[in-house]
Amino acid sequence: MPHRQILVTAALPYANGPIHIGHLVEYIQTDIWVRFQKLRGHRCVFICADDTHGTAIMIRARQEGRSEEELIAETQIAHERDFASFAIEFDNYGSTNSPENEKLCGEIWQSIRAAELVKEKDIEQLFDVQEGTFLADRFVRGTCPKCKRPDQPGDNCECGQTYAPAELIDPVSTLSGTTPELRAAKHLFIELEQLHGFLDEWTQTDDHLQPEVVNYLKGHFLCDELRDWDISRPAPYFGFEISDSPGNYWYVWFDAPIGYMASTQQWCDKHGKSFNDWWRNDSTEIHHFIGKDITYFHTLFWPGMLKSAGFNLPTKVHIHGFLTVDAEKMSKSKGTFIKAETYLKHLNPTYLRYYYASKLGARLDDLDLNFEEFAAKIDSDLVGKVVNLASRSAKFVADTGLSAEYPDDGGLFEQGAKAGEEVAAAYEQCDYNRAMRLIVELADRANPYVENAQPWNLRKDPEKSQELQDVCTVALNLFRQIIVYLSPVLPRLAKQTTELLGKPIESWDESQMPLVGTPVAKFKRMLDRVNTKSIQAMIEESKDEAAADGPSVADEAAAKYNDDDEALKAEPLAEQCTIDDFIKADLRVARVLTAEDVPEARKLLKLTLGLGGDERRTVFAGIKAAYKPEDLIGRLVVCCANLAPRKMKFGTSEGMILASGPGGEDVFMLRVDEGGVPGQRVH
RNA sequence: GGGCCGGUAGCUCAGUUGGUUAGAGCAGGGGACUCAUAAUCCCUUGGUCGCGGGUUCGAGUCCUGCCCGGCCUACCA
C-alpha cells in the first residue's frame, strides 16, 4: 500500500458557546476518518482550533464585563475537555487568536495584495454611538421599509422582503437600544472574480467536492460574476489588525481557515516537523471536514486564498448535513438541544460514536438521531452481537490462554480478513454506515459458530479441553478481528480488547493474522446496554437547562411573534384577585342555538345559548359588526352563566359571551378546542 | 418559483453496467439452547419497489410526466 501523507481538519468551533451533539457529528466523523488512516499506516495529522474572533465574541465579553482573551481561554478549556471525553483526539488543538495565525494571515495577505486582488471601497453602515461600534446586520432591528412591520431583523422581514439595515425605518441597536447612525467606513475587498477561471476548474474537477456541492456552486455562484468579498472590519473589532491598513481588522472568516495552518504550524514546532512539508508539498493530501452551512467559505474563498498565496489546495472538502433529533431541528424547549457535557452525565460516549457511524454516509443529507433506534442499535449490534462474542467465550480460556495453533474455523477468519478491504474502502469514502453493516455481518457469522461448537458442553468433558480451547480461540479471534475494524469508531472498546487479549491494536493488519498462544485476562464487562431512563433523564436535564436560560427561549419565541403592547396599554392589568374571586364567575361552554339580528339595535345580536339539556340562556351580545348570525349557529362559545340578568331595551340578557378586542368590527370570540362540550365549566 | 437529493417490508436501509422467484438488520410470530449483559441460535409472517406513461425479449434499475418528503435558494441561474 502506498504511503500517504494526510492532513485532516475539522471546522473550528466558535468560541461563543459549548459543544453540543450537533457539533459532535462532525468531530466524530472526522476523528473516525483520522483514526482509520492512522490504523492503515498512513502519516496523518488531525488539526483543529477554536475560532475566536469577531463581533459576537467582542459583544459577549463586553456584556460579561471581561476581556475577550479571558472568555476564549475559558471556552477553549471546555471545548477541549468535551472533545477528549468523546475520544476525539486532535494532534494539535490551537486557537485563531495565536501569534502563528497572525503571522500567517499577514503572509497570505501580502500574497493577495501582490496578486492585485485587493481593492478599497467605502461602505455605509449603521454605527452604535453609545457602544462605539459598527453594527452587523443581526445587531439591528427596525421597521420593514416595505410592509412597515415593526421590530424586524436587520436584513430581512417576515414579509419576505430583504434589505440593508440602513434601509430600516427607525432602526435600533440591539446592543444599546439606541438609534444608530449611518457612517461611512473604508472596507477592503478581495476581487474573487479574478479567480473565477481557477475556481471553475478547481471545483468541477478531480473529485474535490461531492457531486451535489459541485452542482450547487455551479448553479449559485459560478454561473455569474463572483462578488467582491468584504474581508475587513473597522475598529473596534476583536481580531487582528491589518498591518498595512491601520484601524481595520481582518474579518473573522479571513483568519479562521488560516487557523488550520497556524495550528499545523504549532504542531510542526512541537514535533520538529517542517510546515512546508505539509502545506507546500504536492504529495500531501489536505482533507477538510465541514458542515454544509459553511460550504461557500471553504469551496470558493479558501481555495482562492490558498491559490493566490501558493499553498496546497484542498484534496477534498467533505461536507456533511445537520443533525436533527426525531426528524426535527434540535430544540431547547423539547430538550433535544443536548450539550456534550449533559450527554456525558447520562450516557456513554461510545454509544454516540457508534450510532453516528452507523448513520453517516458520504452525502450531505441531514442525520437524524432517533433515540429508540439509538438504543436498539447499541443493544443489538454492539452488546448482543459483538461484545457477546468475548463475554461468552473468554472465561473458558482464562486459565489456558489461546491455543498454540490457530484451529480450523471453517474459513471464518479468512473470510473476515478478506472483507477487510471492503470495509476499508467504505471508511475511506466516509461511507461509515456501510462499514458498520459489513462489520456487524461478521458478528452475525461468528455467533452461530459458537452456537454450533457448544463450548458449554465441551467444558463438562475433561477430554475435550483442547477442543474447548480451540473453539474459544476462534471465537476470540473473530471478536478481535471485528474490534480491529471497529477500532476507528470505538477506540475504548479496542483498548478493552487489548487488555483482554494482551496484544495492542495499532494496525489494520492485526485483522489479517490470528492471535495464538497468548494469555487471556479475566473478562471484564465491556459495554452496558442502553438505559432508556438515562435518555429520558438527559432530555429532561436539557429542558431544565433551557428553562434556566429561560429568557433566551421565551425571547426567541417573542421575537418571532413580535407582539406589541398596544392592547395591554389600552387596558392595563387589573389588580390582583384571589382564586375565590375568580370562581365567583361561572364560565361555561355553550352552543349557539339561535342567533338573530336585532334590527333596531346598533350593535346587538340576540342569541340563545344551550348549556346542554334544557339549560338555556338568552343573551344580547354586542357583536353585530363582527359576526353574521348565520355563521354563529351551532358553534361553541364561552359564556358567563351566573351573571345577574339585566333588562335591556330589547329584552332581558341572561349572560355574557366572552370575547376580546376593542369592539366594533374587532371582536374575537373565545373558541373551545376540539373535545369541549356544552355545559362544561371553564376553570 | 427554481436547483439538488430521495421515495424499496411496520422501522432503518442494500440492491453493482437493465437479466432468473427483489434482499439484510431491527421489530412481529413460532421453536431451541442456557456459555453469555432477559444475551444467542434456528425457522417464519410481511413488499402493486410513490403513481402513470414510454424504451426493451426483459425495468426497482433507463427516459418522461405527475405526486410526496428533505435540503438549498429566492423574482435569480
JSON list of N, CA and C in Angstrom, two decimals, chain A residues 46-105:
[
{"chain": "A", "resi": 46, "resn": "PHE", "atom": "N", "xyz": [-4.25, 15.35, 12.56]},
{"chain": "A", "resi": 46, "resn": "PHE", "atom": "CA", "xyz": [-5.60, 15.88, 12.77]},
{"chain": "A", "resi": 46, "resn": "PHE", "atom": "C", "xyz": [-5.48, 17.22, 13.48]},
{"chain": "A", "resi": 47, "resn": "ILE", "atom": "N", "xyz": [-5.92, 18.25, 12.76]},
{"chain": "A", "resi": 47, "resn": "ILE", "atom": "CA", "xyz": [-5.71, 19.62, 13.20]},
{"chain": "A", "resi": 47, "resn": "ILE", "atom": "C", "xyz": [-7.04, 20.31, 13.47]},
{"chain": "A", "resi": 48, "resn": "CYS", "atom": "N", "xyz": [-7.09, 21.03, 14.55]},
{"chain": "A", "resi": 48, "resn": "CYS", "atom": "CA", "xyz": [-8.28, 21.83, 14.82]},
{"chain": "A", "resi": 48, "resn": "CYS", "atom": "C", "xyz": [-7.89, 23.02, 15.71]},
{"chain": "A", "resi": 49, "resn": "ALA", "atom": "N", "xyz": [-8.84, 23.86, 16.02]},
{"chain": "A", "resi": 49, "resn": "ALA", "atom": "CA", "xyz": [-8.57, 25.03, 16.86]},
{"chain": "A", "resi": 49, "resn": "ALA", "atom": "C", "xyz": [-9.89, 25.69, 17.20]},
{"chain": "A", "resi": 50, "resn": "ASP", "atom": "N", "xyz": [-9.88, 26.55, 18.17]},
{"chain": "A", "resi": 50, "resn": "ASP", "atom": "CA", "xyz": [-11.07, 27.36, 18.44]},
{"chain": "A", "resi": 50, "resn": "ASP", "atom": "C", "xyz": [-11.05, 28.58, 17.52]},
{"chain": "A", "resi": 51, "resn": "ASP", "atom": "N", "xyz": [-12.22, 28.92, 17.03]},
{"chain": "A", "resi": 51, "resn": "ASP", "atom": "CA", "xyz": [-12.41, 30.11, 16.22]},
{"chain": "A", "resi": 51, "resn": "ASP", "atom": "C", "xyz": [-12.85, 31.22, 17.17]},
{"chain": "A", "resi": 52, "resn": "THR", "atom": "N", "xyz": [-12.00, 32.22, 17.31]},
{"chain": "A", "resi": 52, "resn": "THR", "atom": "CA", "xyz": [-12.15, 33.11, 18.47]},
{"chain": "A", "resi": 52, "resn": "THR", "atom": "C", "xyz": [-12.51, 34.56, 18.14]},
{"chain": "A", "resi": 53, "resn": "HIS", "atom": "N", "xyz": [-12.46, 34.94, 16.87]},
{"chain": "A", "resi": 53, "resn": "HIS", "atom": "CA", "xyz": [-12.59, 36.36, 16.56]},
{"chain": "A", "resi": 53, "resn": "HIS", "atom": "C", "xyz": [-14.01, 36.74, 16.16]},
{"chain": "A", "resi": 54, "resn": "GLY", "atom": "N", "xyz": [-14.20, 38.04, 16.03]},
{"chain": "A", "resi": 54, "resn": "GLY", "atom": "CA", "xyz": [-15.48, 38.52, 15.52]},
{"chain": "A", "resi": 54, "resn": "GLY", "atom": "C", "xyz": [-16.29, 39.31, 16.52]},
{"chain": "A", "resi": 55, "resn": "THR", "atom": "N", "xyz": [-17.34, 39.90, 15.99]},
{"chain": "A", "resi": 55, "resn": "THR", "atom": "CA", "xyz": [-18.18, 40.79, 16.78]},
{"chain": "A", "resi": 55, "resn": "THR", "atom": "C", "xyz": [-18.88, 40.06, 17.93]},
{"chain": "A", "resi": 56, "resn": "ALA", "atom": "N", "xyz": [-19.37, 38.85, 17.64]},
{"chain": "A", "resi": 56, "resn": "ALA", "atom": "CA", "xyz": [-20.15, 38.15, 18.66]},
{"chain": "A", "resi": 56, "resn": "ALA", "atom": "C", "xyz": [-19.34, 37.93, 19.93]},
{"chain": "A", "resi": 57, "resn": "ILE", "atom": "N", "xyz": [-18.08, 37.57, 19.76]},
{"chain": "A", "resi": 57, "resn": "ILE", "atom": "CA", "xyz": [-17.22, 37.35, 20.92]},
{"chain": "A", "resi": 57, "resn": "ILE", "atom": "C", "xyz": [-16.98, 38.68, 21.64]},
{"chain": "A", "resi": 58, "resn": "MET", "atom": "N", "xyz": [-16.74, 39.69, 20.86]},
{"chain": "A", "resi": 58, "resn": "MET", "atom": "CA", "xyz": [-16.47, 41.01, 21.45]},
{"chain": "A", "resi": 58, "resn": "MET", "atom": "C", "xyz": [-17.66, 41.47, 22.29]},
{"chain": "A", "resi": 59, "resn": "ILE", "atom": "N", "xyz": [-18.84, 41.34, 21.71]},
{"chain": "A", "resi": 59, "resn": "ILE", "atom": "CA", "xyz": [-20.04, 41.78, 22.41]},
{"chain": "A", "resi": 59, "resn": "ILE", "atom": "C", "xyz": [-20.26, 40.97, 23.69]},
{"chain": "A", "resi": 60, "resn": "ARG", "atom": "N", "xyz": [-20.09, 39.67, 23.56]},
{"chain": "A", "resi": 60, "resn": "ARG", "atom": "CA", "xyz": [-20.36, 38.83, 24.72]},
{"chain": "A", "resi": 60, "resn": "ARG", "atom": "C", "xyz": [-19.38, 39.14, 25.86]},
{"chain": "A", "resi": 61, "resn": "ALA", "atom": "N", "xyz": [-18.12, 39.31, 25.49]},
{"chain": "A", "resi": 61, "resn": "ALA", "atom": "CA", "xyz": [-17.13, 39.63, 26.52]},
{"chain": "A", "resi": 61, "resn": "ALA", "atom": "C", "xyz": [-17.51, 40.93, 27.21]},
{"chain": "A", "resi": 62, "resn": "ARG", "atom": "N", "xyz": [-17.95, 41.89, 26.41]},
{"chain": "A", "resi": 62, "resn": "ARG", "atom": "CA", "xyz": [-18.36, 43.18, 26.97]},
{"chain": "A", "resi": 62, "resn": "ARG", "atom": "C", "xyz": [-19.52, 43.01, 27.94]},
{"chain": "A", "resi": 63, "resn": "GLN", "atom": "N", "xyz": [-20.49, 42.21, 27.50]},
{"chain": "A", "resi": 63, "resn": "GLN", "atom": "CA", "xyz": [-21.67, 42.01, 28.35]},
{"chain": "A", "resi": 63, "resn": "GLN", "atom": "C", "xyz": [-21.29, 41.34, 29.66]},
{"chain": "A", "resi": 64, "resn": "GLU", "atom": "N", "xyz": [-20.30, 40.47, 29.57]},
{"chain": "A", "resi": 64, "resn": "GLU", "atom": "CA", "xyz": [-19.90, 39.76, 30.79]},
{"chain": "A", "resi": 64, "resn": "GLU", "atom": "C", "xyz": [-18.84, 40.53, 31.56]},
{"chain": "A", "resi": 65, "resn": "GLY", "atom": "N", "xyz": [-18.48, 41.68, 31.06]},
{"chain": "A", "resi": 65, "resn": "GLY", "atom": "CA", "xyz": [-17.56, 42.55, 31.77]},
{"chain": "A", "resi": 65, "resn": "GLY", "atom": "C", "xyz": [-16.17, 41.97, 31.93]},
{"chain": "A", "resi": 66, "resn": "ARG", "atom": "N", "xyz": [-15.70, 41.32, 30.90]},
{"chain": "A", "resi": 66, "resn": "ARG", "atom": "CA", "xyz": [-14.33, 40.80, 30.98]},
{"chain": "A", "resi": 66, "resn": "ARG", "atom": "C", "xyz": [-13.69, 40.86, 29.60]},
{"chain": "A", "resi": 67, "resn": "SER", "atom": "N", "xyz": [-12.42, 40.49, 29.55]},
{"chain": "A", "resi": 67, "resn": "SER", "atom": "CA", "xyz": [-11.71, 40.61, 28.29]},
{"chain": "A", "resi": 67, "resn": "SER", "atom": "C", "xyz": [-12.08, 39.46, 27.37]},
{"chain": "A", "resi": 68, "resn": "GLU", "atom": "N", "xyz": [-11.92, 39.68, 26.07]},
{"chain": "A", "resi": 68, "resn": "GLU", "atom": "CA", "xyz": [-12.15, 38.61, 25.10]},
{"chain": "A", "resi": 68, "resn": "GLU", "atom": "C", "xyz": [-11.21, 37.45, 25.37]},
{"chain": "A", "resi": 69, "resn": "GLU", "atom": "N", "xyz": [-9.97, 37.77, 25.72]},
{"chain": "A", "resi": 69, "resn": "GLU", "atom": "CA", "xyz": [-8.98, 36.72, 25.95]},
{"chain": "A", "resi": 69, "resn": "GLU", "atom": "C", "xyz": [-9.41, 35.78, 27.07]},
{"chain": "A", "resi": 70, "resn": "GLU", "atom": "N", "xyz": [-9.99, 36.38, 28.10]},
{"chain": "A", "resi": 70, "resn": "GLU", "atom": "CA", "xyz": [-10.44, 35.57, 29.22]},
{"chain": "A", "resi": 70, "resn": "GLU", "atom": "C", "xyz": [-11.58, 34.65, 28.79]},
{"chain": "A", "resi": 71, "resn": "LEU", "atom": "N", "xyz": [-12.51, 35.24, 28.03]},
{"chain": "A", "resi": 71, "resn": "LEU", "atom": "CA", "xyz": [-13.66, 34.46, 27.56]},
{"chain": "A", "resi": 71, "resn": "LEU", "atom": "C", "xyz": [-13.21, 33.29, 26.69]},
{"chain": "A", "resi": 72, "resn": "ILE", "atom": "N", "xyz": [-12.35, 33.56, 25.72]},
{"chain": "A", "resi": 72, "resn": "ILE", "atom": "CA", "xyz": [-12.00, 32.49, 24.77]},
{"chain": "A", "resi": 72, "resn": "ILE", "atom": "C", "xyz": [-11.10, 31.44, 25.44]},
{"chain": "A", "resi": 73, "resn": "ALA", "atom": "N", "xyz": [-10.34, 31.86, 26.43]},
{"chain": "A", "resi": 73, "resn": "ALA", "atom": "CA", "xyz": [-9.50, 30.88, 27.13]},
{"chain": "A", "resi": 73, "resn": "ALA", "atom": "C", "xyz": [-10.38, 29.89, 27.89]},
{"chain": "A", "resi": 74, "resn": "GLU", "atom": "N", "xyz": [-11.39, 30.44, 28.53]},
{"chain": "A", "resi": 74, "resn": "GLU", "atom": "CA", "xyz": [-12.31, 29.59, 29.30]},
{"chain": "A", "resi": 74, "resn": "GLU", "atom": "C", "xyz": [-13.07, 28.64, 28.38]},
{"chain": "A", "resi": 75, "resn": "THR", "atom": "N", "xyz": [-13.54, 29.18, 27.25]},
{"chain": "A", "resi": 75, "resn": "THR", "atom": "CA", "xyz": [-14.29, 28.35, 26.32]},
{"chain": "A", "resi": 75, "resn": "THR", "atom": "C", "xyz": [-13.43, 27.22, 25.76]},
{"chain": "A", "resi": 76, "resn": "GLN", "atom": "N", "xyz": [-12.20, 27.57, 25.46]},
{"chain": "A", "resi": 76, "resn": "GLN", "atom": "CA", "xyz": [-11.31, 26.57, 24.86]},
{"chain": "A", "resi": 76, "resn": "GLN", "atom": "C", "xyz": [-11.08, 25.39, 25.80]},
{"chain": "A", "resi": 77, "resn": "ILE", "atom": "N", "xyz": [-10.94, 25.69, 27.08]},
{"chain": "A", "resi": 77, "resn": "ILE", "atom": "CA", "xyz": [-10.75, 24.60, 28.05]},
{"chain": "A", "resi": 77, "resn": "ILE", "atom": "C", "xyz": [-11.97, 23.67, 28.02]},
{"chain": "A", "resi": 78, "resn": "ALA", "atom": "N", "xyz": [-13.16, 24.27, 27.99]},
{"chain": "A", "resi": 78, "resn": "ALA", "atom": "CA", "xyz": [-14.38, 23.47, 27.97]},
{"chain": "A", "resi": 78, "resn": "ALA", "atom": "C", "xyz": [-14.48, 22.65, 26.68]},
{"chain": "A", "resi": 79, "resn": "HIS", "atom": "N", "xyz": [-14.15, 23.28, 25.56]},
{"chain": "A", "resi": 79, "resn": "HIS", "atom": "CA", "xyz": [-14.20, 22.57, 24.28]},
{"chain": "A", "resi": 79, "resn": "HIS", "atom": "C", "xyz": [-13.26, 21.36, 24.29]},
{"chain": "A", "resi": 80, "resn": "GLU", "atom": "N", "xyz": [-12.05, 21.59, 24.70]},
{"chain": "A", "resi": 80, "resn": "GLU", "atom": "CA", "xyz": [-11.06, 20.50, 24.66]},
{"chain": "A", "resi": 80, "resn": "GLU", "atom": "C", "xyz": [-11.46, 19.38, 25.61]},
{"chain": "A", "resi": 81, "resn": "ARG", "atom": "N", "xyz": [-12.02, 19.75, 26.73]},
{"chain": "A", "resi": 81, "resn": "ARG", "atom": "CA", "xyz": [-12.47, 18.74, 27.69]},
{"chain": "A", "resi": 81, "resn": "ARG", "atom": "C", "xyz": [-13.58, 17.89, 27.08]},
{"chain": "A", "resi": 82, "resn": "ASP", "atom": "N", "xyz": [-14.55, 18.54, 26.43]},
{"chain": "A", "resi": 82, "resn": "ASP", "atom": "CA", "xyz": [-15.66, 17.80, 25.83]},
{"chain": "A", "resi": 82, "resn": "ASP", "atom": "C", "xyz": [-15.16, 16.88, 24.72]},
{"chain": "A", "resi": 83, "resn": "PHE", "atom": "N", "xyz": [-14.30, 17.38, 23.87]},
{"chain": "A", "resi": 83, "resn": "PHE", "atom": "CA", "xyz": [-13.78, 16.56, 22.79]},
{"chain": "A", "resi": 83, "resn": "PHE", "atom": "C", "xyz": [-13.07, 15.33, 23.33]},
{"chain": "A", "resi": 84, "resn": "ALA", "atom": "N", "xyz": [-12.25, 15.56, 24.33]},
{"chain": "A", "resi": 84, "resn": "ALA", "atom": "CA", "xyz": [-11.50, 14.44, 24.91]},
{"chain": "A", "resi": 84, "resn": "ALA", "atom": "C", "xyz": [-12.44, 13.39, 25.48]},
{"chain": "A", "resi": 85, "resn": "SER", "atom": "N", "xyz": [-13.53, 13.84, 26.06]},
{"chain": "A", "resi": 85, "resn": "SER", "atom": "CA", "xyz": [-14.48, 12.90, 26.65]},
{"chain": "A", "resi": 85, "resn": "SER", "atom": "C", "xyz": [-15.11, 12.00, 25.60]},
{"chain": "A", "resi": 86, "resn": "PHE", "atom": "N", "xyz": [-15.21, 12.50, 24.39]},
{"chain": "A", "resi": 86, "resn": "PHE", "atom": "CA", "xyz": [-15.78, 11.68, 23.32]},
{"chain": "A", "resi": 86, "resn": "PHE", "atom": "C", "xyz": [-14.68, 10.99, 22.51]},
{"chain": "A", "resi": 87, "resn": "ALA", "atom": "N", "xyz": [-13.50, 10.95, 23.07]},
{"chain": "A", "resi": 87, "resn": "ALA", "atom": "CA", "xyz": [-12.36, 10.28, 22.42]},
{"chain": "A", "resi": 87, "resn": "ALA", "atom": "C", "xyz": [-12.02, 10.89, 21.06]},
{"chain": "A", "resi": 88, "resn": "ILE", "atom": "N", "xyz": [-12.28, 12.17, 20.95]},
{"chain": "A", "resi": 88, "resn": "ILE", "atom": "CA", "xyz": [-11.88, 12.88, 19.73]},
{"chain": "A", "resi": 88, "resn": "ILE", "atom": "C", "xyz": [-10.47, 13.40, 19.98]},
{"chain": "A", "resi": 89, "resn": "GLU", "atom": "N", "xyz": [-9.55, 12.89, 19.20]},
{"chain": "A", "resi": 89, "resn": "GLU", "atom": "CA", "xyz": [-8.14, 13.08, 19.54]},
{"chain": "A", "resi": 89, "resn": "GLU", "atom": "C", "xyz": [-7.42, 13.89, 18.47]},
{"chain": "A", "resi": 90, "resn": "PHE", "atom": "N", "xyz": [-7.24, 15.16, 18.76]},
{"chain": "A", "resi": 90, "resn": "PHE", "atom": "CA", "xyz": [-6.53, 16.02, 17.82]},
{"chain": "A", "resi": 90, "resn": "PHE", "atom": "C", "xyz": [-5.03, 15.88, 18.02]},
{"chain": "A", "resi": 91, "resn": "ASP", "atom": "N", "xyz": [-4.30, 16.04, 16.92]},
{"chain": "A", "resi": 91, "resn": "ASP", "atom": "CA", "xyz": [-2.85, 16.10, 17.08]},
{"chain": "A", "resi": 91, "resn": "ASP", "atom": "C", "xyz": [-2.44, 17.47, 17.57]},
{"chain": "A", "resi": 92, "resn": "ASN", "atom": "N", "xyz": [-3.20, 18.47, 17.13]},
{"chain": "A", "resi": 92, "resn": "ASN", "atom": "CA", "xyz": [-2.99, 19.79, 17.71]},
{"chain": "A", "resi": 92, "resn": "ASN", "atom": "C", "xyz": [-4.30, 20.56, 17.74]},
{"chain": "A", "resi": 93, "resn": "TYR", "atom": "N", "xyz": [-4.57, 21.17, 18.89]},
{"chain": "A", "resi": 93, "resn": "TYR", "atom": "CA", "xyz": [-5.76, 21.99, 19.02]},
{"chain": "A", "resi": 93, "resn": "TYR", "atom": "C", "xyz": [-5.31, 23.40, 19.37]},
{"chain": "A", "resi": 94, "resn": "GLY", "atom": "N", "xyz": [-5.42, 24.29, 18.41]},
{"chain": "A", "resi": 94, "resn": "GLY", "atom": "CA", "xyz": [-4.91, 25.65, 18.61]},
{"chain": "A", "resi": 94, "resn": "GLY", "atom": "C", "xyz": [-6.02, 26.65, 18.80]},
{"chain": "A", "resi": 95, "resn": "SER", "atom": "N", "xyz": [-5.69, 27.88, 18.46]},
{"chain": "A", "resi": 95, "resn": "SER", "atom": "CA", "xyz": [-6.64, 28.97, 18.56]},
{"chain": "A", "resi": 95, "resn": "SER", "atom": "C", "xyz": [-6.35, 29.93, 17.42]},
{"chain": "A", "resi": 96, "resn": "THR", "atom": "N", "xyz": [-7.41, 30.53, 16.89]},
{"chain": "A", "resi": 96, "resn": "THR", "atom": "CA", "xyz": [-7.15, 31.51, 15.83]},
{"chain": "A", "resi": 96, "resn": "THR", "atom": "C", "xyz": [-6.54, 32.78, 16.41]},
{"chain": "A", "resi": 97, "resn": "ASN", "atom": "N", "xyz": [-6.63, 32.91, 17.72]},
{"chain": "A", "resi": 97, "resn": "ASN", "atom": "CA", "xyz": [-6.02, 34.09, 18.34]},
{"chain": "A", "resi": 97, "resn": "ASN", "atom": "C", "xyz": [-4.60, 33.76, 18.80]},
{"chain": "A", "resi": 98, "resn": "SER", "atom": "N", "xyz": [-3.80, 33.31, 17.86]},
{"chain": "A", "resi": 98, "resn": "SER", "atom": "CA", "xyz": [-2.43, 32.91, 18.21]},
{"chain": "A", "resi": 98, "resn": "SER", "atom": "C", "xyz": [-1.43, 33.70, 17.36]},
{"chain": "A", "resi": 99, "resn": "PRO", "atom": "N", "xyz": [-0.21, 33.86, 17.86]},
{"chain": "A", "resi": 99, "resn": "PRO", "atom": "CA", "xyz": [0.80, 34.58, 17.07]},
{"chain": "A", "resi": 99, "resn": "PRO", "atom": "C", "xyz": [1.08, 33.89, 15.74]},
{"chain": "A", "resi": 100, "resn": "GLU", "atom": "N", "xyz": [1.02, 32.55, 15.74]},
{"chain": "A", "resi": 100, "resn": "GLU", "atom": "CA", "xyz": [1.24, 31.83, 14.48]},
{"chain": "A", "resi": 100, "resn": "GLU", "atom": "C", "xyz": [0.20, 32.25, 13.44]},
{"chain": "A", "resi": 101, "resn": "ASN", "atom": "N", "xyz": [-1.02, 32.38, 13.92]},
{"chain": "A", "resi": 101, "resn": "ASN", "atom": "CA", "xyz": [-2.09, 32.73, 12.98]},
{"chain": "A", "resi": 101, "resn": "ASN", "atom": "C", "xyz": [-1.92, 34.15, 12.45]},
{"chain": "A", "resi": 102, "resn": "GLU", "atom": "N", "xyz": [-1.57, 35.04, 13.35]},
{"chain": "A", "resi": 102, "resn": "GLU", "atom": "CA", "xyz": [-1.43, 36.44, 12.91]},
{"chain": "A", "resi": 102, "resn": "GLU", "atom": "C", "xyz": [-0.32, 36.55, 11.85]},
{"chain": "A", "resi": 103, "resn": "LYS", "atom": "N", "xyz": [0.74, 35.80, 12.08]},
{"chain": "A", "resi": 103, "resn": "LYS", "atom": "CA", "xyz": [1.86, 35.85, 11.14]},
{"chain": "A", "resi": 103, "resn": "LYS", "atom": "C", "xyz": [1.43, 35.32, 9.77]},
{"chain": "A", "resi": 104, "resn": "LEU", "atom": "N", "xyz": [0.76, 34.17, 9.79]},
{"chain": "A", "resi": 104, "resn": "LEU", "atom": "CA", "xyz": [0.33, 33.58, 8.52]},
{"chain": "A", "resi": 104, "resn": "LEU", "atom": "C", "xyz": [-0.70, 34.45, 7.80]},
{"chain": "A", "resi": 105, "resn": "CYS", "atom": "N", "xyz": [-1.58, 35.06, 8.58]},
{"chain": "A", "resi": 105, "resn": "CYS", "atom": "CA", "xyz": [-2.55, 35.98, 7.97]},
{"chain": "A", "resi": 105, "resn": "CYS", "atom": "C", "xyz": [-1.81, 37.08, 7.22]}
]
